[in-house]
């Protein structure tokens, strides 16, 4: 496969300073390679991760739509690595044997991308990593490696903003013991996972930077998993009981696990001891929990936008065509979709957006 030749397009002046905009960059000769098919190998770290499965569903739906628009056949080979980096490495071998035009990899271990990178480069198969961001040094090892996702810091900050805005309106209701301090527990994704670490840090920074005092009662790793989170929340409740005022979860599945444990203990949202629960991702089930009042809010991680960005980028790479303007390729490597705060106040608007 011929490599894309990247170039920097003309700069546009921005107010209060000049900045370079990378947009509409195609092959150096401005041409487009005619293709009749697009074969994409997709490996996900865990098919039971709600958010990742939603990305795949959106990707499959968008591929059917774009087959007609582009006049080509699109084949998606979706594989589950089942939490094993070794299995995922083998799946990359399979993609190469099956002559996939490109691979989309949702890394099991973000710090262990070397094998996939080496296999891809040796076989000249471009790779789009998605959702679980690899180490920057690995992404720079070859010019045919890309990443589609979002900025984890932004999601944690927005999660903190949701709590801050609620505190402005109902602090005395949240601060059940009246000590002026928010007692919280945290459910974290994975040890060493970039999104987990950054979200955990930035949410607390946002809350304290806005002038609120916090006290961490406990935090536990729940591996993005609803059942694990329910077990951890049960342990929190056995130890701290009604001291828990806020539950901060790195994703919606873990927030829902906390809600499962609260419900199993016989609590309802009408009870005084029901804590504020916050998630991240804006999954379908997460949005339902916001609608039901079980979760104060979540942060929409644009699964639909990421899926579309991946497919558009894959087509752009293989056909040597330019990306649509809505997807900016930052530093020739990254597509980052923005997050969006979701509370009951804008829930209907978000749900309508996702239905389009």
CSV table of C-alpha atoms in Angstrom, one decimal:
chain,number,residue,atom,x,y,z
A,1,UNK,CA,0.0,0.0,0.0
A,2,UNK,CA,1.3,3.4,-0.9
A,3,UNK,CA,1.9,5.7,2.1
A,4,UNK,CA,0.0,8.9,2.4
A,5,UNK,CA,2.3,11.9,1.9
A,6,UNK,CA,1.4,14.5,4.4
A,7,UNK,CA,1.7,18.2,3.8
A,8,UNK,CA,0.8,21.3,5.8
A,9,UNK,CA,-2.0,23.3,4.1
A,10,UNK,CA,-2.2,27.1,4.1
A,11,UNK,CA,-2.3,28.8,7.4
A,12,UNK,CA,-5.3,30.9,8.5
A,13,UNK,CA,-4.9,33.9,10.7
A,14,UNK,CA,-6.7,33.7,14.0
A,15,UNK,CA,-7.8,36.6,16.3
A,16,UNK,CA,-5.1,37.7,18.7
A,17,UNK,CA,-2.4,35.5,17.1
A,18,UNK,CA,-1.6,33.3,14.2
A,19,UNK,CA,-2.1,29.5,14.2
A,20,UNK,CA,-1.7,26.8,11.7
A,21,UNK,CA,-4.8,24.9,10.8
A,22,UNK,CA,-4.4,21.4,9.3
A,23,UNK,CA,-7.4,20.8,7.2
A,24,UNK,CA,-8.2,19.3,3.8
A,25,UNK,CA,-4.8,17.7,3.5
A,26,UNK,CA,-4.7,15.0,0.9
A,27,UNK,CA,-2.0,13.4,-1.1
A,28,UNK,CA,0.8,15.6,-2.3
A,29,UNK,CA,-0.4,15.6,-5.9
A,30,UNK,CA,-3.9,16.5,-4.9
A,31,UNK,CA,-5.2,13.3,-6.4
A,32,UNK,CA,-7.4,10.5,-5.0
A,33,UNK,CA,-6.8,6.8,-5.4
A,34,UNK,CA,-9.9,5.0,-6.8
A,35,UNK,CA,-10.8,2.1,-4.5
A,36,UNK,CA,-13.6,-0.5,-4.8
A,37,UNK,CA,-13.5,-1.9,-1.3
A,38,UNK,CA,-12.3,-1.1,2.2
A,39,UNK,CA,-11.4,-3.9,4.6
A,40,UNK,CA,-11.0,-3.0,8.2
A,41,UNK,CA,-9.8,-5.3,11.0
A,42,UNK,CA,-11.1,-4.2,14.4
A,43,UNK,CA,-9.9,-5.5,17.8
A,44,UNK,CA,-11.5,-4.4,21.0
A,45,UNK,CA,-10.0,-5.0,24.4
A,46,UNK,CA,-13.3,-6.3,25.8
A,47,UNK,CA,-16.6,-6.6,23.9
A,48,UNK,CA,-18.6,-6.4,27.1
A,49,UNK,CA,-17.4,-2.8,27.8
A,50,UNK,CA,-20.6,-0.8,27.1
A,51,UNK,CA,-18.9,2.2,25.7
A,52,UNK,CA,-16.6,0.3,23.4
A,53,UNK,CA,-19.5,-1.9,22.1
A,54,UNK,CA,-21.4,1.3,21.3
A,55,UNK,CA,-18.5,2.6,19.3
A,56,UNK,CA,-18.5,-0.7,17.3
A,57,UNK,CA,-22.3,-0.5,16.8
A,58,UNK,CA,-22.1,3.1,15.5
A,59,UNK,CA,-19.1,2.1,13.3
A,60,UNK,CA,-21.1,-0.8,11.7
A,61,UNK,CA,-24.1,1.5,11.1
A,62,UNK,CA,-22.0,4.2,9.6
A,63,UNK,CA,-20.2,1.8,7.3
A,64,UNK,CA,-23.5,0.7,5.8
A,65,UNK,CA,-24.4,4.3,5.2
A,66,UNK,CA,-21.0,5.2,3.6
A,67,UNK,CA,-21.0,2.2,1.3
A,68,UNK,CA,-23.7,3.9,-0.7
A,69,UNK,CA,-22.1,7.4,-0.5
A,70,UNK,CA,-18.6,6.2,-1.5
A,71,UNK,CA,-19.8,3.5,-3.9
A,72,UNK,CA,-17.6,0.8,-2.4
A,73,UNK,CA,-18.0,-2.3,-0.3
A,74,UNK,CA,-16.9,-2.0,3.3
A,75,UNK,CA,-15.9,-5.1,5.4
A,76,UNK,CA,-15.5,-4.9,9.1
A,77,UNK,CA,-13.9,-7.8,10.9
A,78,UNK,CA,-14.6,-7.3,14.6
A,79,UNK,CA,-12.5,-9.3,17.1
A,80,UNK,CA,-12.6,-9.5,20.9
A,81,UNK,CA,-9.2,-9.6,22.6
A,82,UNK,CA,-10.9,-10.6,25.9
A,83,UNK,CA,-8.5,-8.6,28.0
A,84,UNK,CA,-5.4,-10.3,26.6
A,85,UNK,CA,-2.7,-8.3,24.9
A,86,UNK,CA,-1.2,-11.6,23.5
A,87,UNK,CA,-4.6,-12.5,21.9
A,88,UNK,CA,-4.8,-9.0,20.4
A,89,UNK,CA,-1.3,-9.3,19.0
A,90,UNK,CA,-2.4,-12.6,17.3
A,91,UNK,CA,-5.4,-10.8,16.0
A,92,UNK,CA,-3.2,-8.3,14.3
A,93,UNK,CA,-1.4,-11.2,12.6
A,94,UNK,CA,-4.8,-12.4,11.4
A,95,UNK,CA,-5.7,-8.9,10.0
A,96,UNK,CA,-2.4,-9.0,8.0
A,97,UNK,CA,-3.0,-12.5,6.7
A,98,UNK,CA,-6.5,-11.5,5.6
A,99,UNK,CA,-5.2,-8.5,3.7
A,100,UNK,CA,-7.0,-5.9,5.7
A,101,UNK,CA,-6.4,-2.4,4.3
A,102,UNK,CA,-6.2,-1.0,7.8
A,103,UNK,CA,-6.5,-2.1,11.5
A,104,UNK,CA,-8.4,-0.3,14.2
A,105,UNK,CA,-7.0,-1.3,17.6
A,106,UNK,CA,-8.6,-0.7,21.0
A,107,UNK,CA,-5.5,-1.6,23.0
A,108,UNK,CA,-5.7,-4.0,25.9
A,109,UNK,CA,-2.5,-2.5,27.4
A,110,UNK,CA,-1.8,1.1,26.4
A,111,UNK,CA,1.8,0.7,27.5
A,112,UNK,CA,2.4,-2.4,25.3
A,113,UNK,CA,1.7,-1.3,21.7
A,114,UNK,CA,5.2,-2.2,20.4
A,115,UNK,CA,4.3,-5.6,19.0
A,116,UNK,CA,1.3,-4.3,17.1
A,117,UNK,CA,3.3,-1.3,15.8
A,118,UNK,CA,6.2,-3.6,14.6
A,119,UNK,CA,3.8,-6.0,12.9
A,120,UNK,CA,2.0,-3.1,11.2
A,121,UNK,CA,5.1,-1.4,10.0
A,122,UNK,CA,6.6,-4.6,8.7
A,123,UNK,CA,3.5,-5.4,6.7
A,124,UNK,CA,2.7,-1.8,5.8
A,125,UNK,CA,-0.8,-1.9,7.3
A,126,UNK,CA,-1.8,1.5,8.9
A,127,UNK,CA,-3.3,1.4,12.4
A,128,UNK,CA,-5.9,3.6,14.0
A,129,UNK,CA,-5.8,3.2,17.7
A,130,UNK,CA,-8.9,4.2,19.5
A,131,UNK,CA,-10.5,5.0,22.9
A,132,UNK,CA,-7.5,3.7,24.9
A,133,UNK,CA,-4.7,6.1,24.2
A,134,UNK,CA,-1.3,4.6,23.7
A,135,UNK,CA,2.0,6.1,24.9
A,136,UNK,CA,2.9,9.1,22.6
A,137,UNK,CA,6.4,7.7,21.9
A,138,UNK,CA,4.8,4.5,20.4
A,139,UNK,CA,2.5,6.6,18.2
A,140,UNK,CA,5.5,8.5,16.8
A,141,UNK,CA,7.4,5.3,15.8
A,142,UNK,CA,5.8,5.3,12.3
A,143,UNK,CA,3.9,7.8,10.2
A,144,UNK,CA,1.0,5.5,9.5
A,145,UNK,CA,-0.1,5.3,13.2
A,146,UNK,CA,-3.1,7.4,14.3
A,147,UNK,CA,-5.3,7.8,17.4
A,148,UNK,CA,-9.0,8.6,17.6
A,149,UNK,CA,-10.5,9.5,21.0
A,150,UNK,CA,-10.9,12.3,23.4
A,151,UNK,CA,-9.1,14.4,26.0
A,152,UNK,CA,-9.4,12.5,29.3
A,153,UNK,CA,-8.6,15.6,31.3
A,154,UNK,CA,-11.6,17.4,29.9
A,155,UNK,CA,-13.9,14.6,30.9
A,156,UNK,CA,-12.8,14.7,34.6
A,157,UNK,CA,-13.0,18.5,34.7
A,158,UNK,CA,-16.5,18.4,33.3
A,159,UNK,CA,-17.6,15.8,35.8
A,160,UNK,CA,-16.3,18.1,38.5
A,161,UNK,CA,-18.2,21.0,37.0
A,162,UNK,CA,-21.5,19.0,37.3
A,163,UNK,CA,-21.0,18.6,41.0
A,164,UNK,CA,-19.9,22.2,41.5
A,165,UNK,CA,-23.0,23.5,39.8
A,166,UNK,CA,-25.2,21.3,41.9
A,167,UNK,CA,-23.3,22.4,45.1
A,168,UNK,CA,-24.1,26.0,44.2
A,169,UNK,CA,-27.8,25.2,44.3
A,170,UNK,CA,-28.1,22.4,46.9
A,171,UNK,CA,-24.9,22.2,49.0
A,172,UNK,CA,-26.8,21.6,52.3
A,173,UNK,CA,-28.6,18.7,50.7
A,174,UNK,CA,-25.4,17.1,49.5
A,175,UNK,CA,-23.4,17.9,52.6
A,176,UNK,CA,-25.6,15.6,54.8
A,177,UNK,CA,-23.5,15.9,58.0
A,178,UNK,CA,-23.2,19.7,57.7
A,179,UNK,CA,-19.4,19.8,58.1
A,180,UNK,CA,-18.8,21.9,55.0
A,181,UNK,CA,-16.8,19.1,53.4
A,182,UNK,CA,-17.8,16.7,50.6
A,183,UNK,CA,-17.0,13.1,51.7
A,184,UNK,CA,-16.6,11.0,48.6
A,185,UNK,CA,-15.6,7.6,47.3
A,186,UNK,CA,-14.1,7.0,43.9
A,187,UNK,CA,-14.4,4.0,41.5
A,188,UNK,CA,-11.4,4.0,39.1
A,189,UNK,CA,-11.0,2.2,35.8
A,190,UNK,CA,-7.7,0.4,35.6
A,191,UNK,CA,-4.4,0.7,37.3
A,192,UNK,CA,-2.0,2.5,35.0
A,193,UNK,CA,-4.7,3.4,32.5
A,194,UNK,CA,-4.3,7.0,31.2
A,195,UNK,CA,-8.0,7.9,31.2
A,196,UNK,CA,-8.5,6.5,34.7
A,197,UNK,CA,-5.6,8.3,36.2
A,198,UNK,CA,-6.3,11.6,34.4
A,199,UNK,CA,-10.1,11.6,35.1
A,200,UNK,CA,-9.5,10.8,38.8
A,201,UNK,CA,-7.1,13.7,39.2
A,202,UNK,CA,-8.9,16.3,37.1
A,203,UNK,CA,-12.3,15.9,38.7
A,204,UNK,CA,-10.9,16.5,42.2
A,205,UNK,CA,-8.8,19.4,40.9
A,206,UNK,CA,-11.9,21.1,39.4
A,207,UNK,CA,-13.9,20.7,42.6
A,208,UNK,CA,-11.2,22.1,44.9
A,209,UNK,CA,-10.2,24.8,42.5
A,210,UNK,CA,-13.8,26.1,42.6
A,211,UNK,CA,-13.5,26.4,46.4
A,212,UNK,CA,-15.1,23.3,47.8
A,213,UNK,CA,-13.4,21.1,50.4
A,214,UNK,CA,-13.3,17.3,49.9
A,215,UNK,CA,-12.4,14.3,51.9
A,216,UNK,CA,-11.7,11.0,50.2
A,217,UNK,CA,-13.2,8.1,52.2
A,218,UNK,CA,-11.8,5.5,49.9
A,219,UNK,CA,-11.0,4.7,46.3
A,220,UNK,CA,-10.9,1.3,44.5
A,221,UNK,CA,-10.1,-0.1,41.1
A,222,UNK,CA,-13.2,-1.6,39.4
A,223,UNK,CA,-11.8,-2.0,35.9
A,224,UNK,CA,-14.6,-0.1,34.1
A,225,UNK,CA,-16.9,-3.0,35.1
A,226,UNK,CA,-20.4,-2.7,36.5
A,227,UNK,CA,-20.3,-5.9,38.6
A,228,UNK,CA,-16.9,-5.1,40.1
A,229,UNK,CA,-18.1,-1.6,40.9
A,230,UNK,CA,-21.2,-3.0,42.6
A,231,UNK,CA,-19.0,-5.2,44.8
A,232,UNK,CA,-16.7,-2.3,45.7
A,233,UNK,CA,-19.6,0.0,46.5
A,234,UNK,CA,-21.0,-2.6,48.8
A,235,UNK,CA,-17.7,-2.7,50.7
A,236,UNK,CA,-17.7,1.1,50.8
A,237,UNK,CA,-21.2,1.1,52.3
A,238,UNK,CA,-20.4,-1.6,54.9
A,239,UNK,CA,-17.4,0.6,56.1
A,240,UNK,CA,-18.8,4.1,55.8
A,241,UNK,CA,-22.6,3.7,55.6
A,242,UNK,CA,-24.3,7.1,55.4
A,243,UNK,CA,-21.0,9.0,55.5
A,244,UNK,CA,-20.8,8.7,51.7
A,245,UNK,CA,-22.0,12.0,50.1
A,246,UNK,CA,-20.6,11.7,46.6
A,247,UNK,CA,-19.7,8.7,44.3
A,248,UNK,CA,-17.3,9.6,41.6
A,249,UNK,CA,-16.9,6.9,38.9
A,250,UNK,CA,-14.5,7.0,36.0
A,251,UNK,CA,-17.2,5.7,33.7
A,252,UNK,CA,-21.0,5.1,33.5
A,253,UNK,CA,-20.8,1.3,34.0
A,254,UNK,CA,-19.1,1.8,37.3
A,255,UNK,CA,-21.5,4.5,38.3
A,256,UNK,CA,-24.3,2.1,37.5
A,257,UNK,CA,-22.6,-0.6,39.6
A,258,UNK,CA,-22.7,1.8,42.5
A,259,UNK,CA,-26.4,2.4,41.9
A,260,UNK,CA,-27.0,-1.4,41.8
A,261,UNK,CA,-25.4,-1.7,45.3
A,262,UNK,CA,-27.4,1.2,46.7
A,263,UNK,CA,-30.6,-0.3,45.3
A,264,UNK,CA,-29.7,-3.7,46.6
A,265,UNK,CA,-29.3,-2.2,50.1
A,266,UNK,CA,-32.9,-1.0,49.9
A,267,UNK,CA,-32.2,2.7,49.2
A,268,UNK,CA,-34.0,4.8,46.7
A,269,UNK,CA,-33.4,8.3,45.3
A,270,UNK,CA,-36.0,9.6,47.7
A,271,UNK,CA,-33.9,8.5,50.7
A,272,UNK,CA,-31.7,11.1,52.5
A,273,UNK,CA,-28.8,8.7,52.4
A,274,UNK,CA,-28.8,8.4,48.6
A,275,UNK,CA,-25.5,10.0,47.5
A,276,UNK,CA,-24.8,12.1,44.5
A,277,UNK,CA,-23.6,9.7,41.8
A,278,UNK,CA,-21.6,10.9,38.7
A,279,UNK,CA,-20.4,8.9,35.7
A,280,UNK,CA,-18.6,9.6,32.4
A,281,UNK,CA,-19.3,8.3,28.9
A,282,UNK,CA,-23.0,9.1,28.3
A,283,UNK,CA,-23.9,5.5,27.3
A,284,UNK,CA,-27.5,4.7,26.7
A,285,UNK,CA,-27.9,3.1,30.1
A,286,UNK,CA,-26.0,6.0,31.7
A,287,UNK,CA,-28.4,8.5,30.2
A,288,UNK,CA,-31.4,6.5,31.4
A,289,UNK,CA,-30.0,6.7,34.9
A,290,UNK,CA,-29.8,10.5,34.6
A,291,UNK,CA,-33.4,10.5,33.4
A,292,UNK,CA,-34.5,8.4,36.4
A,293,UNK,CA,-32.7,10.7,38.8
A,294,UNK,CA,-30.3,7.9,40.0
A,295,UNK,CA,-27.3,9.7,38.6
A,296,UNK,CA,-26.9,13.5,38.9
A,297,UNK,CA,-25.0,13.6,35.5
A,298,UNK,CA,-22.5,12.2,33.2
A,299,UNK,CA,-20.1,13.4,30.5
A,300,UNK,CA,-20.9,12.5,27.0
A,301,UNK,CA,-17.9,10.7,25.4
A,302,UNK,CA,-18.9,11.0,21.8
A,303,UNK,CA,-18.9,7.3,20.7
A,304,UNK,CA,-20.9,8.2,17.6
A,305,UNK,CA,-18.4,10.9,16.6
A,306,UNK,CA,-15.4,8.7,17.3
A,307,UNK,CA,-16.9,5.9,15.2
A,308,UNK,CA,-17.5,8.2,12.3
A,309,UNK,CA,-14.0,9.8,12.7
A,310,UNK,CA,-12.4,6.3,12.5
A,311,UNK,CA,-14.2,5.3,9.4
A,312,UNK,CA,-13.6,8.7,7.7
A,313,UNK,CA,-9.9,8.5,8.6
A,314,UNK,CA,-9.6,4.9,7.4
A,315,UNK,CA,-11.1,5.9,4.0
A,316,UNK,CA,-8.9,8.9,3.8
A,317,UNK,CA,-5.8,6.9,4.4
A,318,UNK,CA,-6.6,4.2,1.9
A,319,UNK,CA,-8.0,6.4,-0.8
A,320,UNK,CA,-5.5,9.2,-0.2
A,321,UNK,CA,-8.5,11.6,0.0
A,322,UNK,CA,-8.8,14.5,2.4
A,323,UNK,CA,-10.8,14.3,5.6
A,324,UNK,CA,-14.2,16.1,5.9
A,325,UNK,CA,-13.8,19.4,7.6
A,326,UNK,CA,-15.6,18.3,10.8
A,327,UNK,CA,-12.7,16.0,11.6
A,328,UNK,CA,-9.4,17.8,12.2
A,329,UNK,CA,-6.2,15.6,12.2
A,330,UNK,CA,-4.1,17.2,14.9
A,331,UNK,CA,-0.3,16.9,14.4
A,332,UNK,CA,-1.1,14.6,11.5
A,333,UNK,CA,-1.9,11.9,14.2
A,334,UNK,CA,-4.9,12.7,16.4
A,335,UNK,CA,-8.7,13.1,16.0
A,336,UNK,CA,-10.1,14.2,19.3
A,337,UNK,CA,-13.8,14.5,19.7
A,338,UNK,CA,-15.1,17.0,22.4
A,339,UNK,CA,-16.9,15.9,25.5
A,340,UNK,CA,-20.3,17.4,26.6
A,341,UNK,CA,-21.8,17.7,30.1
A,342,UNK,CA,-25.1,15.9,30.5
A,343,UNK,CA,-27.7,16.6,33.2
A,344,UNK,CA,-31.4,16.4,33.4
A,345,UNK,CA,-31.5,20.0,32.1
A,346,UNK,CA,-30.1,19.0,28.6
A,347,UNK,CA,-30.8,15.3,28.5
A,348,UNK,CA,-33.6,15.5,25.9
A,349,UNK,CA,-31.3,17.5,23.6
A,350,UNK,CA,-28.5,15.0,23.9
A,351,UNK,CA,-30.8,12.0,23.3
A,352,UNK,CA,-32.2,13.7,20.1
A,353,UNK,CA,-28.6,14.4,18.9
A,354,UNK,CA,-27.7,10.7,19.3
A,355,UNK,CA,-30.7,9.6,17.4
A,356,UNK,CA,-29.8,11.5,14.3
